[in-house]
XYZ file of C-alpha atoms in Angstrom:
715
model
C -35.973 49.602 -49.793
C -33.081 50.960 -51.851
C -29.618 50.337 -50.644
C -28.674 53.953 -51.135
C -31.432 55.074 -48.806
C -30.708 52.489 -46.089
C -29.293 53.875 -42.865
C -25.660 53.040 -42.051
C -25.138 49.976 -39.898
C -22.792 50.338 -36.937
C -19.921 47.862 -36.435
C -21.454 46.890 -33.078
C -24.312 45.321 -34.996
C -21.818 43.098 -36.818
C -20.338 41.934 -33.520
C -23.825 41.304 -32.182
C -24.581 39.114 -35.190
C -21.361 37.146 -34.703
C -21.882 36.655 -30.977
C -25.532 35.792 -31.543
C -24.562 33.062 -33.965
C -21.941 31.792 -31.515
C -24.537 31.587 -28.754
C -26.591 29.254 -30.931
C -23.801 26.701 -30.621
C -23.933 26.576 -26.813
C -27.642 26.431 -26.112
C -26.820 23.387 -23.985
C -23.656 22.471 -22.126
C -23.460 18.998 -23.602
C -20.254 17.952 -25.277
C -20.236 19.010 -28.900
C -19.957 15.488 -30.342
C -22.825 13.971 -28.382
C -25.629 12.913 -30.707
C -28.311 15.051 -29.026
C -25.971 18.037 -28.981
C -25.205 17.576 -32.688
C -28.900 17.535 -33.551
C -29.615 20.584 -31.407
C -26.745 22.574 -32.891
C -27.746 21.719 -36.434
C -31.284 22.960 -35.770
C -30.225 26.086 -33.860
C -27.543 26.965 -36.404
C -29.943 26.522 -39.301
C -32.587 28.696 -37.620
C -30.044 31.414 -36.840
C -28.746 31.263 -40.404
C -32.262 31.619 -41.771
C -33.042 34.643 -39.591
C -29.778 36.418 -40.402
C -30.113 35.641 -44.119
C -33.693 36.969 -44.133
C -32.528 40.175 -42.445
C -29.761 40.713 -45.005
C -32.038 39.782 -47.893
C -34.416 42.604 -46.938
C -31.714 45.114 -47.875
C -31.473 43.674 -51.409
C -35.168 43.933 -52.343
C -35.728 46.020 -55.431
C -38.027 49.060 -55.053
C -41.679 48.731 -55.921
C -41.597 44.925 -56.028
C -43.502 42.208 -54.244
C -42.081 40.956 -50.939
C -42.963 37.324 -51.744
C -41.406 37.121 -55.220
C -37.852 35.766 -55.567
C -37.310 38.030 -58.570
C -37.701 41.001 -56.229
C -34.316 40.394 -54.605
C -30.788 40.954 -55.912
C -29.056 37.760 -54.715
C -25.810 38.787 -56.405
C -25.232 41.367 -53.657
C -25.035 38.385 -51.248
C -22.614 36.651 -53.679
C -25.226 34.124 -54.833
C -24.933 33.736 -58.621
C -25.489 31.037 -61.188
C -22.970 32.312 -63.744
C -19.721 30.260 -63.766
C -20.860 28.407 -60.647
C -18.917 25.224 -61.464
C -15.658 27.093 -62.062
C -16.118 29.095 -58.869
C -16.633 25.877 -56.938
C -13.843 23.808 -58.486
C -10.942 26.208 -59.063
C -10.538 27.524 -55.466
C -11.173 24.065 -54.037
C -8.580 22.412 -56.275
C -6.072 25.192 -55.653
C -6.462 24.790 -51.902
C -6.240 20.999 -52.204
C -2.631 21.346 -53.392
C -1.682 21.721 -49.714
C -2.923 18.139 -49.161
C -1.714 16.714 -52.458
C 0.574 14.082 -50.900
C -1.970 12.636 -48.446
C -4.686 12.714 -51.110
C -2.525 10.680 -53.477
C -1.715 8.293 -50.637
C -5.386 7.890 -49.824
C -6.301 7.238 -53.455
C -3.514 4.669 -53.679
C -4.923 2.938 -50.626
C -8.357 2.828 -52.232
C -6.930 1.293 -55.396
C -4.945 -1.222 -53.364
C -7.989 -2.124 -51.294
C -10.040 -2.824 -54.415
C -7.523 -5.423 -55.580
C -5.769 -7.125 -52.676
C -5.298 -5.460 -49.319
C -2.027 -6.269 -47.463
C -2.313 -7.564 -43.890
C -1.152 -4.253 -42.372
C -1.327 -1.589 -45.102
C 0.025 1.900 -44.381
C -2.576 4.606 -44.142
C -2.641 8.392 -44.311
C -4.215 10.280 -41.454
C -5.655 12.818 -43.911
C -7.846 10.595 -46.081
C -11.013 11.002 -44.076
C -13.040 8.378 -45.906
C -10.557 5.720 -44.787
C -9.160 6.986 -41.497
C -12.281 8.670 -40.184
C -10.764 12.047 -39.311
C -12.985 14.952 -38.465
C -10.506 17.509 -39.691
C -10.643 20.772 -37.844
C -13.744 19.644 -35.994
C -12.287 16.523 -34.359
C -9.459 14.040 -34.043
C -8.463 10.952 -36.063
C -10.000 7.536 -35.484
C -8.798 4.343 -37.162
C -10.992 2.045 -39.204
C -10.357 -0.985 -41.396
C -9.263 -0.709 -45.032
C -11.996 -2.139 -47.289
C -11.192 -5.270 -49.223
C -13.635 -4.787 -52.116
C -16.214 -2.366 -53.487
C -18.971 -3.633 -51.224
C -16.800 -3.255 -48.143
C -15.802 0.198 -49.343
C -19.437 1.284 -49.562
C -20.132 -0.148 -46.124
C -17.153 1.742 -44.760
C -18.334 4.925 -46.449
C -21.797 4.517 -44.946
C -20.244 3.899 -41.519
C -18.106 7.053 -41.459
C -20.823 9.339 -42.908
C -22.685 9.848 -39.659
C -24.532 12.910 -38.370
C -21.384 14.402 -36.853
C -19.558 14.238 -40.174
C -22.576 15.729 -41.936
C -22.397 18.663 -39.533
C -18.648 19.142 -39.995
C -18.451 18.729 -43.762
C -21.786 20.111 -45.009
C -23.887 22.012 -42.458
C -21.147 23.979 -40.677
C -19.412 25.304 -43.850
C -22.725 26.210 -45.486
C -24.157 28.021 -42.441
C -20.954 29.836 -41.503
C -20.195 31.020 -45.028
C -23.758 32.279 -45.593
C -23.628 34.292 -42.368
C -20.067 35.639 -42.418
C -19.199 35.825 -46.124
C -22.732 36.408 -47.369
C -24.646 38.525 -44.844
C -22.001 40.179 -42.649
C -19.681 40.881 -45.601
C -22.629 42.505 -47.365
C -23.039 44.954 -44.481
C -19.272 45.509 -44.200
C -19.164 46.599 -47.851
C -21.384 49.533 -46.920
C -18.762 50.797 -44.416
C -15.412 49.807 -45.959
C -14.180 50.208 -49.505
C -10.779 48.475 -49.563
C -10.347 44.725 -50.000
C -7.879 44.524 -47.092
C -10.280 46.119 -44.625
C -13.083 43.797 -45.691
C -10.876 40.693 -45.339
C -9.567 41.702 -41.914
C -13.002 42.687 -40.634
C -14.687 39.490 -41.777
C -11.836 37.328 -40.473
C -11.914 39.067 -37.090
C -15.650 38.565 -36.659
C -15.318 34.946 -37.809
C -12.648 34.260 -35.165
C -14.673 35.978 -32.411
C -17.557 33.592 -33.029
C -15.299 30.632 -32.165
C -14.583 31.820 -28.629
C -17.627 29.837 -27.496
C -15.297 26.807 -27.337
C -13.939 28.313 -24.107
C -17.278 27.569 -22.435
C -17.056 23.940 -23.566
C -13.495 23.607 -22.238
C -14.459 25.090 -18.871
C -17.470 22.792 -18.689
C -15.201 19.791 -19.370
C -13.050 20.659 -16.324
C -10.319 23.050 -17.495
C -9.538 26.308 -15.757
C -10.464 29.520 -17.549
C -6.829 30.402 -18.284
C -6.070 26.934 -19.638
C -9.239 26.969 -21.718
C -8.322 30.338 -23.239
C -4.827 29.163 -24.124
C -6.201 25.949 -25.600
C -8.730 27.760 -27.794
C -6.378 30.584 -28.792
C -4.653 28.528 -31.501
C -7.990 27.573 -33.030
C -9.145 31.207 -32.964
C -5.983 32.361 -34.745
C -6.393 29.631 -37.347
C -10.024 30.579 -37.978
C -9.024 34.241 -38.285
C -6.510 33.415 -41.017
C -9.007 31.177 -42.762
C -11.635 33.952 -42.537
C -9.293 36.352 -44.322
C -8.544 33.743 -47.010
C -12.201 32.824 -47.486
C -13.262 36.485 -47.756
C -10.596 37.071 -50.396
C -11.930 34.128 -52.426
C -15.479 35.496 -52.277
C -14.443 39.013 -53.283
C -12.256 37.822 -56.175
C -14.631 35.175 -57.525
C -17.919 36.846 -56.647
C -19.352 33.476 -55.616
C -20.205 32.305 -52.118
C -19.854 28.720 -53.377
C -16.064 29.177 -53.586
C -15.830 29.784 -49.843
C -18.239 26.927 -49.054
C -16.208 24.419 -51.078
C -12.886 25.463 -49.547
C -14.384 25.436 -46.051
C -15.703 21.886 -46.528
C -12.325 20.715 -47.824
C -10.441 22.203 -44.869
C -12.847 20.676 -42.360
C -12.469 17.287 -44.041
C -8.682 17.292 -44.315
C -7.641 19.125 -41.158
C -4.289 20.787 -40.515
C -1.287 19.429 -42.480
C 0.439 16.810 -40.301
C 4.017 16.742 -41.549
C 5.246 14.448 -38.762
C 2.728 11.724 -39.626
C 3.617 11.895 -43.298
C 7.319 11.567 -42.467
C 6.558 8.485 -40.370
C 4.523 7.038 -43.223
C 7.382 7.656 -45.623
C 9.811 6.037 -43.191
C 7.654 2.883 -43.111
C 7.970 2.616 -46.879
C 11.633 3.646 -47.136
C 13.664 4.518 -44.021
C 16.054 6.689 -46.015
C 13.221 8.807 -47.439
C 11.676 9.105 -44.014
C 14.773 10.850 -42.681
C 15.765 12.716 -45.795
C 15.168 16.046 -44.033
C 17.610 15.196 -41.201
C 21.163 16.501 -41.388
C 24.148 14.193 -41.565
C 25.728 14.393 -38.082
C 29.339 15.541 -37.961
C 31.857 16.025 -35.204
C 31.506 19.811 -35.446
C 27.695 19.856 -35.354
C 27.546 17.469 -32.398
C 30.226 19.470 -30.592
C 28.080 22.607 -30.884
C 25.113 20.838 -29.286
C 27.288 19.438 -26.491
C 28.747 22.867 -25.706
C 25.244 24.322 -25.567
C 24.398 21.715 -22.915
C 27.582 22.028 -20.845
C 27.568 25.854 -20.937
C 23.836 26.417 -20.347
C 23.151 29.239 -17.882
C 19.686 28.255 -16.635
C 17.910 25.035 -15.658
C 15.407 25.412 -18.495
C 18.175 25.851 -21.066
C 19.994 22.840 -19.613
C 16.914 20.639 -19.835
C 16.198 21.741 -23.401
C 19.773 21.100 -24.539
C 19.829 17.702 -22.820
C 16.520 16.748 -24.421
C 17.886 17.622 -27.861
C 21.007 15.539 -27.247
C 19.082 12.511 -26.001
C 16.593 12.674 -28.876
C 19.494 12.458 -31.325
C 21.589 10.013 -29.274
C 19.240 7.153 -30.163
C 21.058 7.034 -33.515
C 24.372 5.215 -33.720
C 26.230 7.789 -35.810
C 25.235 10.669 -33.547
C 26.161 8.703 -30.397
C 29.599 7.910 -31.829
C 30.357 11.590 -32.452
C 28.889 12.546 -29.077
C 31.212 10.197 -27.165
C 34.249 11.575 -28.980
C 33.156 15.154 -28.275
C 32.546 14.290 -24.631
C 36.025 12.827 -24.230
C 37.511 15.984 -25.729
C 35.435 18.205 -23.434
C 36.531 16.244 -20.341
C 40.187 16.390 -21.388
C 40.214 20.126 -22.176
C 38.173 21.309 -19.195
C 40.131 23.029 -16.442
C 38.566 22.713 -13.002
C 40.119 26.025 -11.966
C 37.912 27.936 -14.411
C 34.489 26.292 -13.979
C 32.103 25.070 -11.327
C 33.270 21.480 -10.921
C 30.024 20.284 -9.341
C 27.855 21.622 -12.192
C 30.157 20.234 -14.883
C 30.338 16.839 -13.172
C 26.576 16.553 -12.701
C 25.883 17.350 -16.349
C 28.499 14.940 -17.680
C 27.365 12.192 -15.300
C 23.720 12.665 -16.252
C 24.547 12.463 -19.943
C 26.736 9.370 -19.555
C 24.025 7.532 -17.644
C 21.600 8.003 -20.559
C 23.876 6.947 -23.418
C 23.864 3.517 -25.107
C 21.078 1.663 -23.281
C 21.175 -2.122 -23.407
C 18.265 -2.369 -25.854
C 19.509 0.355 -28.211
C 18.495 -0.234 -31.831
C 20.984 0.043 -34.702
C 19.682 3.095 -36.562
C 21.464 5.925 -38.362
C 20.433 9.557 -38.484
C 22.177 10.154 -41.790
C 23.503 7.924 -44.517
C 24.825 4.566 -43.363
C 28.610 4.397 -43.873
C 30.136 1.754 -46.162
C 30.440 -1.648 -44.525
C 34.257 -1.903 -44.433
C 35.124 1.744 -43.877
C 36.845 3.096 -40.773
C 33.756 5.104 -39.935
C 31.633 1.944 -39.949
C 34.090 0.240 -37.579
C 33.855 3.142 -35.126
C 30.062 2.930 -35.205
C 29.748 -0.759 -34.374
C 28.000 -1.369 -31.078
C 30.944 -3.191 -29.367
C 33.226 -0.314 -30.343
C 30.761 2.235 -28.995
C 30.494 0.406 -25.667
C 34.281 0.310 -25.395
C 34.338 4.043 -26.133
C 31.780 4.591 -23.379
C 34.022 2.720 -20.919
C 36.988 4.818 -21.996
C 34.942 8.000 -21.489
C 34.176 6.967 -17.906
C 37.876 6.279 -17.381
C 38.722 9.772 -18.676
C 36.295 11.254 -16.175
C 37.712 9.247 -13.241
C 41.318 10.128 -14.026
C 40.508 13.836 -14.313
C 41.273 14.411 -10.624
C 37.791 14.851 -9.240
C 37.234 15.860 -5.610
C 36.768 12.929 -3.257
C 33.000 13.298 -2.898
C 32.462 13.547 -6.666
C 34.754 10.579 -7.304
C 32.771 8.474 -4.855
C 29.499 9.587 -6.463
C 30.789 8.539 -9.875
C 31.877 5.113 -8.613
C 28.485 4.549 -6.980
C 26.723 5.530 -10.222
C 28.846 2.981 -12.092
C 27.429 0.206 -9.947
C 23.838 1.347 -10.459
C 23.165 0.026 -13.942
C 26.155 1.394 -15.883
C 28.680 -1.473 -15.851
C 26.240 -3.627 -17.838
C 26.508 -1.232 -20.811
C 30.316 -1.358 -21.033
C 33.113 -3.659 -22.138
C 36.698 -4.130 -20.927
C 35.787 -2.717 -17.522
C 38.319 -4.837 -15.601
C 41.242 -3.199 -17.398
C 39.988 0.384 -17.687
C 37.968 0.921 -14.492
C 39.154 -1.590 -11.874
C 42.262 0.428 -10.800
C 40.036 3.263 -9.585
C 37.556 0.946 -7.836
C 39.981 -1.429 -6.111
C 41.976 1.507 -4.734
C 38.868 2.830 -3.007
C 37.617 -0.594 -1.926
C 40.944 -1.794 -0.487
C 43.117 1.295 0.040
C 46.742 1.031 1.129
C 47.464 1.610 4.792
C 49.329 4.822 3.990
C 46.097 6.388 2.659
C 44.319 6.170 6.026
C 43.605 9.757 7.037
C 41.084 11.384 9.313
C 39.464 13.184 6.376
C 38.818 10.018 4.388
C 36.344 7.546 5.911
C 37.864 4.627 4.018
C 35.633 1.907 5.479
C 32.494 3.814 4.517
C 33.822 4.383 0.999
C 34.721 0.714 0.646
C 31.178 -0.295 1.526
C 29.797 2.244 -0.957
C 31.723 0.823 -3.953
C 31.166 -2.853 -3.105
C 28.382 -3.114 -5.699
C 30.531 -1.619 -8.438
C 33.323 -4.080 -7.638
C 30.827 -6.947 -7.602
C 29.631 -6.160 -11.141
C 33.166 -5.790 -12.470
C 33.997 -9.218 -11.017
C 30.885 -10.812 -12.522
C 30.786 -9.002 -15.880
C 34.378 -7.897 -16.385
C 36.151 -11.023 -15.127
C 38.260 -9.270 -12.471
C 40.250 -11.556 -10.138
C 40.674 -9.816 -6.761
C 42.408 -12.069 -4.237
C 41.892 -9.817 -1.198
C 38.127 -9.621 -1.674
C 36.867 -11.661 1.289
C 39.492 -10.536 3.843
C 38.578 -6.931 3.007
C 34.838 -7.663 3.271
C 35.441 -9.254 6.678
C 37.404 -6.213 7.818
C 34.404 -4.010 6.948
C 32.225 -5.735 9.567
C 33.306 -3.438 12.368
C 30.877 -1.710 14.683
C 31.048 1.420 12.507
C 28.937 -0.523 9.997
C 25.929 0.084 12.241
C 26.202 3.860 11.734
C 27.398 3.843 8.108
C 25.126 5.561 5.570
C 25.826 2.800 3.033
C 25.115 -0.092 5.436
C 21.938 -1.294 3.681
C 23.613 -1.180 0.268
C 26.633 -3.062 1.601
C 24.548 -5.814 3.221
C 22.675 -6.437 -0.041
C 25.995 -6.828 -1.850
C 27.489 -8.945 0.939
C 24.636 -11.421 0.588
C 25.620 -11.931 -3.063
C 29.320 -12.244 -2.210
C 28.607 -14.937 0.410
C 26.544 -17.009 -2.032
C 29.715 -18.294 -3.717
C 30.362 -22.036 -3.327
C 34.146 -21.536 -3.555
C 34.532 -19.827 -0.163
C 35.759 -22.079 2.705
C 33.162 -23.066 5.294
C 35.231 -21.540 8.089
C 35.278 -18.152 6.396
C 31.532 -18.239 5.750
C 30.922 -19.251 9.368
C 33.045 -16.331 10.555
C 30.929 -13.941 8.452
C 27.684 -15.401 9.824
C 28.976 -15.315 13.412
C 30.097 -11.688 13.122
C 26.834 -10.527 11.507
C 24.726 -12.045 14.273
C 27.161 -10.686 16.850
C 26.610 -7.151 15.529
C 22.936 -7.546 16.362
C 23.839 -7.634 20.072
C 25.794 -4.388 19.994
C 23.988 -1.650 21.894
C 24.117 0.881 19.030
C 22.617 -1.518 16.480
C 19.597 0.268 14.918
C 16.382 -1.630 14.498
C 16.449 -0.932 10.761
C 19.551 -3.134 10.373
C 18.504 -6.031 12.596
C 16.498 -7.850 9.928
C 19.130 -7.481 7.142
C 21.950 -8.590 9.462
C 20.122 -11.734 10.535
C 18.910 -12.502 7.001
C 22.418 -12.421 5.501
C 23.670 -14.714 8.282
C 20.720 -17.064 7.816
C 21.328 -17.254 4.058
C 24.865 -18.485 4.782
C 23.422 -21.353 6.813
C 20.762 -22.152 4.208
C 23.090 -22.112 1.191
C 26.057 -23.817 2.856
C 25.071 -26.808 5.035
C 28.635 -27.110 6.351
C 28.092 -23.881 8.309
C 25.126 -25.320 10.204
C 27.507 -26.699 12.811
C 27.045 -23.318 14.475
C 23.403 -24.126 15.298
C 23.540 -27.947 15.500
C 26.320 -28.217 18.123
C 25.354 -30.378 21.128
C 26.742 -29.116 24.443
C 27.573 -31.359 27.420
C 24.936 -30.499 30.029
C 27.261 -31.621 32.922
C 30.035 -29.270 31.861
C 29.773 -26.110 34.041
C 31.734 -24.044 31.528
C 29.308 -24.943 28.746
C 26.353 -24.360 31.030
C 27.437 -20.807 31.978
C 28.926 -19.770 28.607
C 25.758 -18.066 27.349
C 25.214 -15.831 30.387
C 28.852 -14.857 30.934
C 29.543 -14.008 27.282
C 26.297 -12.060 26.955
C 27.210 -9.920 30.003
C 30.717 -9.333 28.663
C 29.439 -8.097 25.301
C 26.707 -5.897 26.728
C 28.933 -4.307 29.415
C 32.461 -4.185 28.003
C 35.320 -2.908 30.134
C 38.797 -1.691 29.449
C 41.638 -4.118 30.006
C 45.348 -3.671 29.669
C 45.840 -7.204 28.456
C 44.435 -8.833 25.348
C 41.914 -11.464 26.371
C 39.603 -13.768 24.469
C 35.902 -13.771 25.187
C 35.100 -15.906 28.202
C 33.642 -19.245 27.194
C 33.605 -18.443 23.458
C 36.672 -19.321 21.364
C 35.623 -16.818 18.662
C 36.934 -13.270 18.961
C 36.489 -10.876 16.019
C 39.834 -9.808 14.556
C 39.295 -7.619 11.457
C 42.587 -8.471 9.763
C 42.667 -12.233 10.455
C 39.849 -13.947 8.584
C 41.777 -17.208 8.337
C 42.376 -17.380 12.091
C 38.793 -16.456 12.938
C 37.561 -19.030 10.442
C 39.383 -21.771 12.312
C 38.199 -20.637 15.743
C 34.555 -20.057 14.807
C 34.014 -23.732 14.002
C 34.571 -24.427 17.705
C 31.888 -21.902 18.675
C 28.150 -21.592 18.102
C 25.526 -18.980 17.299
C 24.477 -18.514 20.907
C 23.664 -14.904 19.983
C 20.597 -16.155 18.131
C 19.193 -17.528 21.390
C 19.677 -14.099 22.959
C 17.902 -12.391 20.059
C 14.902 -14.643 20.555
C 14.213 -12.454 23.602
C 14.353 -9.227 21.561
C 11.675 -6.652 22.385
C 10.401 -6.479 18.800
C 8.428 -9.515 17.602
C 9.794 -9.342 14.043
C 13.384 -9.738 15.254
C 12.589 -12.467 17.764
C 10.556 -14.391 15.186
C 13.396 -14.242 12.661
C 15.862 -15.439 15.307
C 13.674 -18.462 16.057
C 13.504 -19.292 12.349
C 17.304 -19.187 12.133
C 17.668 -21.643 15.012
C 15.286 -24.018 13.222
C 17.241 -24.045 9.934
C 18.062 -27.599 8.955
C 15.687 -29.081 11.523
C 12.736 -29.121 9.124
C 11.735 -32.259 7.269
C 14.299 -33.346 4.712
C 13.584 -32.075 1.219
C 11.883 -28.900 2.395
C 13.928 -25.830 1.490
C 14.195 -22.972 3.973
C 12.914 -19.695 2.542
C 13.576 -16.215 3.889
C 12.694 -12.822 2.407
C 15.277 -11.190 0.167
C 17.740 -8.845 1.812
C 16.469 -5.797 -0.101
C 12.952 -6.542 1.146
C 14.280 -6.902 4.687
C 15.993 -3.521 4.332
C 12.669 -1.899 3.478
C 10.947 -3.753 6.320
C 13.629 -2.628 8.759
C 13.145 1.003 7.802
C 9.407 0.676 8.363
C 9.991 -0.905 11.783
C 12.382 1.891 12.736
C 9.854 4.529 11.689
C 7.021 2.865 13.616
C 9.077 2.473 16.799
C 10.290 6.063 16.593
C 6.768 7.374 16.101
C 5.479 5.349 19.060
C 8.326 6.509 21.288
C 7.657 10.154 20.438
C 3.987 9.695 21.286
C 4.805 8.230 24.701
C 7.345 10.962 25.449
C 4.849 13.666 24.514
C 2.295 12.098 26.885
C 4.843 12.090 29.717
C 5.718 15.728 29.053
C 2.052 16.728 29.096
C 1.415 14.965 32.420
C 4.624 16.365 34.046
C 5.291 12.913 35.464
C 8.752 12.108 36.775
C 10.363 8.810 36.045
C 11.403 7.032 39.265
C 15.117 6.431 39.807
C 15.752 2.706 39.734
C 18.630 1.187 41.716
C 21.135 -0.974 39.841
C 20.401 -4.672 39.717
C 22.294 -6.814 42.180
C 24.968 -8.990 40.641
C 25.343 -6.835 37.509
C 28.648 -5.123 36.829
C 28.398 -1.531 35.587
C 30.756 -0.506 32.785
C 31.868 2.565 34.801
C 33.435 0.374 37.480
C 35.957 -1.905 35.713
C 38.021 -2.357 38.901
C 35.437 -4.827 40.221
C 35.669 -6.993 37.150
C 36.823 -10.489 37.796
C 37.666 -13.184 35.347
């Protein structure tokens, strides 16, 4: 049949050919790299290629010739020629290989090094597929050993040349180029005359045939939308390669040019610039970062302003991510701290949202200069004895960080933001700084132990003091601060408002560390233990604080044997005052009454006076922890069990150390107990409401004094 007499072929037929070839790749829903799936796709693709090639070859048969003779067909119309075949195969392939020149040279160098003496951990390029085992466009990289000699190299070559690699490097390029650049391009030439139209048409059909990967992604568990987005990049890449491959075939007239380039691209994969930069950095750190700009004060200031002035959460997160990615380098961090100090100094709170500015600055400060920060430079390392090198030393940077925090605290923040900053300092920030006692302690000690004149109704000073106790503790330990009013102030914070303070758990954890010191007098420690156990008998004491309160008191007795006089005191059984002290004092604490005269607790020489730790320390040694005996009758078994363990401290066999859970663990346990009791109480109340039952009115117990009738109180 002559080509001039052949009927025109519609473009729909081209799409049908492309989709038909694509369907051959998904005859089964196995994963594409499974061995059975690879075999099936090789067979189905080869059969489809043979059928399509036979169909196209029928249009090239010369008139009045035999159907079975190869000389009857004009193979040149399908771009199959023998003239200049070697040049057509080598020139396009070598020209395309320039894109992978660097990794190819690296791979060849590795081969030469492996044939002589391989280093223990030689660098490798992710592009050299014979060594690294990459599948190029068809798959991801897998590592393999570098051969030590020629025999090992041949074994390695035999290992990586499996059936999957044969499909990716040989079968797939040959089949796809015969169908799309040989057969389909032959039919497209009958409809389009220009080179641009032929390249775009062939590239479009080539990309459409790769949409079958969506079915594989959906079968692997992705949603349809996610699968489409995941495959879209591959489809665009194949479209561009289809245009390039068609141009090579049209200009060279040889299908072998497209086959060679296709095999090379499948073997090498997409250029991975990041991996090559990392490889260069392993060899020479300066070459590895040659593309990075030298950080300057002006360039860092621009990035910081973009973060502080961002108008949306997404822009804020992006700017912060850029800053933190660069802040791992010493030179960038040095400029960033200077820019941050300038921004804090120049910012006027009357013109901006103070809360937003504070949150962004605080978040950035918390991420700068971690303890394990490596000494690396983004740009060129400054000379050793220059002023710039002195500013970029790690001790200098940590001092600058402390000074930046001081600039923020002296800016005049609102009370709530100032307290938030001081709390953040105690949560892992003091460890990163130097000279904290001189630069930061004035702000912390003023909040922890404020002057009497600062006591106002709007400032809950006791609650604030408990909140910053951890920050003060770290400045004392790490900064060397000497604060003489520490323990009297801690004792004053043990009022009944501690039971309703939002920072009570945090304060009790810190108090346990404060009371572990061996330099505190035994009387003072006994007063702390006595007051903590006494708070457990207050009616408003929540269950969540019972375990931490008792644990801190018990740790005082365990760590300081001199305080155990509170639980080892022997009372005279014939003394009526001693015999009735427990009951009378318990009733007085549970049902307090107003009195016009200051009286001590009946039968107990200890009376809590917030501002007289020395006096209470002398009186408490004459008392005992009778409150522990009361707590042994607590309604919750966890509290009663802990109280019994406290009373047994020191009575165990000598040499056996008393062990109690840590205070932070007791805080978590207390919260769980509170949640369980609250849930149970709500269940019982809901049952009572559903049954419409009325609780009976109980008469008051005889002999008990009600707090509403203080006139009947007798001493």
